[in-house]
Amino acid sequence: MDRYELVCENWLKDEKIDFIGDAEIAALHLDAHEVLLSDGRSLSFDKCIYALGSDCFLPPILGAEKAGIFTLRNSSDLAAIRREML
């Protein structure tokens, strides 16, 4: 799957935000302000955002099941839209 940069890496550094996308959370200890990662790393934090991702939701609109109706979440969706436009 293609990755798209949603926020500039320099902005994250300027805001003192560490983005870790290469490991899963094994344990989250809120009282200790510590997170244990699946690769064995242990990190301390002042504030923690545990972002789990999302799915596209197509509301129950009459006709939404018809051909030519798309959601846009990833590169496969974009490719399908491009094919439709040709």
PDB file of C-alpha atoms in Angstrom:
ATOM      1  CA  MET A   1       0.000   0.000   0.000  1.00  0.00           C
ATOM      2  CA  ASP A   2       1.234   3.476  -0.806  1.00  0.00           C
ATOM      3  CA  ARG A   3       1.972   5.871   2.041  1.00  0.00           C
ATOM      4  CA  TYR A   4       1.049   9.509   1.819  1.00  0.00           C
ATOM      5  CA  GLU A   5       2.576  12.158   4.039  1.00  0.00           C
ATOM      6  CA  LEU A   6      -0.279  13.939   5.782  1.00  0.00           C
ATOM      7  CA  VAL A   7       1.923  16.292   7.795  1.00  0.00           C
ATOM      8  CA  CYS A   8       5.376  17.583   6.946  1.00  0.00           C
ATOM      9  CA  GLU A   9       8.113  15.822   8.915  1.00  0.00           C
ATOM     10  CA  ASN A  10       9.647  19.193   9.861  1.00  0.00           C
ATOM     11  CA  TRP A  11       6.338  20.306  11.379  1.00  0.00           C
ATOM     12  CA  LEU A  12       6.284  17.203  13.578  1.00  0.00           C
ATOM     13  CA  LYS A  13       9.821  17.996  14.766  1.00  0.00           C
ATOM     14  CA  ASP A  14       8.947  21.637  15.409  1.00  0.00           C
ATOM     15  CA  GLU A  15       5.938  20.569  17.485  1.00  0.00           C
ATOM     16  CA  LYS A  16       8.023  17.955  19.351  1.00  0.00           C
ATOM     17  CA  ILE A  17       5.794  15.118  18.127  1.00  0.00           C
ATOM     18  CA  ASP A  18       7.274  11.647  17.660  1.00  0.00           C
ATOM     19  CA  PHE A  19       5.484   9.575  15.022  1.00  0.00           C
ATOM     20  CA  ILE A  20       6.153   5.850  15.344  1.00  0.00           C
ATOM     21  CA  GLY A  21       4.581   3.774  12.611  1.00  0.00           C
ATOM     22  CA  ASP A  22       6.837   0.726  12.592  1.00  0.00           C
ATOM     23  CA  ALA A  23       5.724  -1.047  15.791  1.00  0.00           C
ATOM     24  CA  GLU A  24       2.530  -1.998  17.588  1.00  0.00           C
ATOM     25  CA  ILE A  25       1.668  -1.084  21.160  1.00  0.00           C
ATOM     26  CA  ALA A  26       2.074  -4.066  23.474  1.00  0.00           C
ATOM     27  CA  ALA A  27       1.081  -2.234  26.670  1.00  0.00           C
ATOM     28  CA  LEU A  28       0.068   1.271  27.671  1.00  0.00           C
ATOM     29  CA  HIS A  29       0.678   2.313  31.280  1.00  0.00           C
ATOM     30  CA  LEU A  30      -1.155   5.615  31.732  1.00  0.00           C
ATOM     31  CA  ASP A  31      -0.224   6.155  35.378  1.00  0.00           C
ATOM     32  CA  ALA A  32       3.469   5.623  34.622  1.00  0.00           C
ATOM     33  CA  HIS A  33       3.293   7.628  31.365  1.00  0.00           C
ATOM     34  CA  GLU A  34       4.937   4.725  29.567  1.00  0.00           C
ATOM     35  CA  VAL A  35       4.190   2.735  26.441  1.00  0.00           C
ATOM     36  CA  LEU A  36       5.741  -0.640  25.637  1.00  0.00           C
ATOM     37  CA  LEU A  37       6.115  -1.454  21.954  1.00  0.00           C
ATOM     38  CA  SER A  38       6.000  -4.857  20.252  1.00  0.00           C
ATOM     39  CA  ASP A  39       9.672  -4.560  19.278  1.00  0.00           C
ATOM     40  CA  GLY A  40      10.722  -4.244  22.937  1.00  0.00           C
ATOM     41  CA  ARG A  41      11.162  -0.476  23.046  1.00  0.00           C
ATOM     42  CA  SER A  42       9.835   1.391  26.054  1.00  0.00           C
ATOM     43  CA  LEU A  43       8.883   5.045  25.659  1.00  0.00           C
ATOM     44  CA  SER A  44       7.848   7.667  28.159  1.00  0.00           C
ATOM     45  CA  PHE A  45       5.359  10.381  27.261  1.00  0.00           C
ATOM     46  CA  ASP A  46       3.814  13.585  28.517  1.00  0.00           C
ATOM     47  CA  LYS A  47       0.799  13.245  26.235  1.00  0.00           C
ATOM     48  CA  CYS A  48      -0.168  10.230  24.161  1.00  0.00           C
ATOM     49  CA  ILE A  49      -2.351   9.976  21.065  1.00  0.00           C
ATOM     50  CA  TYR A  50      -3.231   6.382  20.271  1.00  0.00           C
ATOM     51  CA  ALA A  51      -4.470   6.691  16.669  1.00  0.00           C
ATOM     52  CA  LEU A  52      -5.974   3.445  15.415  1.00  0.00           C
ATOM     53  CA  GLY A  53      -6.824   4.544  11.886  1.00  0.00           C
ATOM     54  CA  SER A  54     -10.191   4.599  10.250  1.00  0.00           C
ATOM     55  CA  ASP A  55     -12.414   3.110   7.570  1.00  0.00           C
ATOM     56  CA  CYS A  56     -14.355   4.870   4.868  1.00  0.00           C
ATOM     57  CA  PHE A  57     -18.042   5.092   5.578  1.00  0.00           C
ATOM     58  CA  LEU A  58     -20.524   5.496   2.766  1.00  0.00           C
ATOM     59  CA  PRO A  59     -23.784   6.766   4.271  1.00  0.00           C
ATOM     60  CA  PRO A  60     -26.979   4.922   3.363  1.00  0.00           C
ATOM     61  CA  ILE A  61     -27.819   7.148   0.394  1.00  0.00           C
ATOM     62  CA  LEU A  62     -30.207   5.852  -2.240  1.00  0.00           C
ATOM     63  CA  GLY A  63     -28.132   4.703  -5.226  1.00  0.00           C
ATOM     64  CA  ALA A  64     -24.825   4.484  -3.335  1.00  0.00           C
ATOM     65  CA  GLU A  65     -24.490   0.837  -4.381  1.00  0.00           C
ATOM     66  CA  LYS A  66     -24.498   1.683  -8.084  1.00  0.00           C
ATOM     67  CA  ALA A  67     -21.460   1.566 -10.355  1.00  0.00           C
ATOM     68  CA  GLY A  68     -19.453   4.768 -10.432  1.00  0.00           C
ATOM     69  CA  ILE A  69     -19.897   5.571  -6.729  1.00  0.00           C
ATOM     70  CA  PHE A  70     -16.571   5.548  -4.866  1.00  0.00           C
ATOM     71  CA  THR A  71     -14.945   6.161  -1.527  1.00  0.00           C
ATOM     72  CA  LEU A  72     -11.375   7.462  -1.481  1.00  0.00           C
ATOM     73  CA  ARG A  73      -9.107   6.049   1.213  1.00  0.00           C
ATOM     74  CA  ASN A  74      -6.079   4.480  -0.485  1.00  0.00           C
ATOM     75  CA  SER A  75      -4.220   4.165  -3.775  1.00  0.00           C
ATOM     76  CA  SER A  76      -6.456   1.273  -4.932  1.00  0.00           C
ATOM     77  CA  ASP A  77      -9.505   3.507  -4.561  1.00  0.00           C
ATOM     78  CA  LEU A  78      -7.726   6.248  -6.507  1.00  0.00           C
ATOM     79  CA  ALA A  79      -6.818   3.793  -9.289  1.00  0.00           C
ATOM     80  CA  ALA A  80     -10.479   2.708  -9.563  1.00  0.00           C
ATOM     81  CA  ILE A  81     -11.603   6.330  -9.842  1.00  0.00           C
ATOM     82  CA  ARG A  82      -8.987   7.011 -12.517  1.00  0.00           C
ATOM     83  CA  ARG A  83     -10.131   3.956 -14.511  1.00  0.00           C
ATOM     84  CA  GLU A  84     -13.707   5.215 -14.354  1.00  0.00           C
ATOM     85  CA  MET A  85     -12.637   8.629 -15.658  1.00  0.00           C
ATOM     86  CA  LEU A  86     -10.983   7.208 -18.804  1.00  0.00           C
TER      87      LEU A  86
END
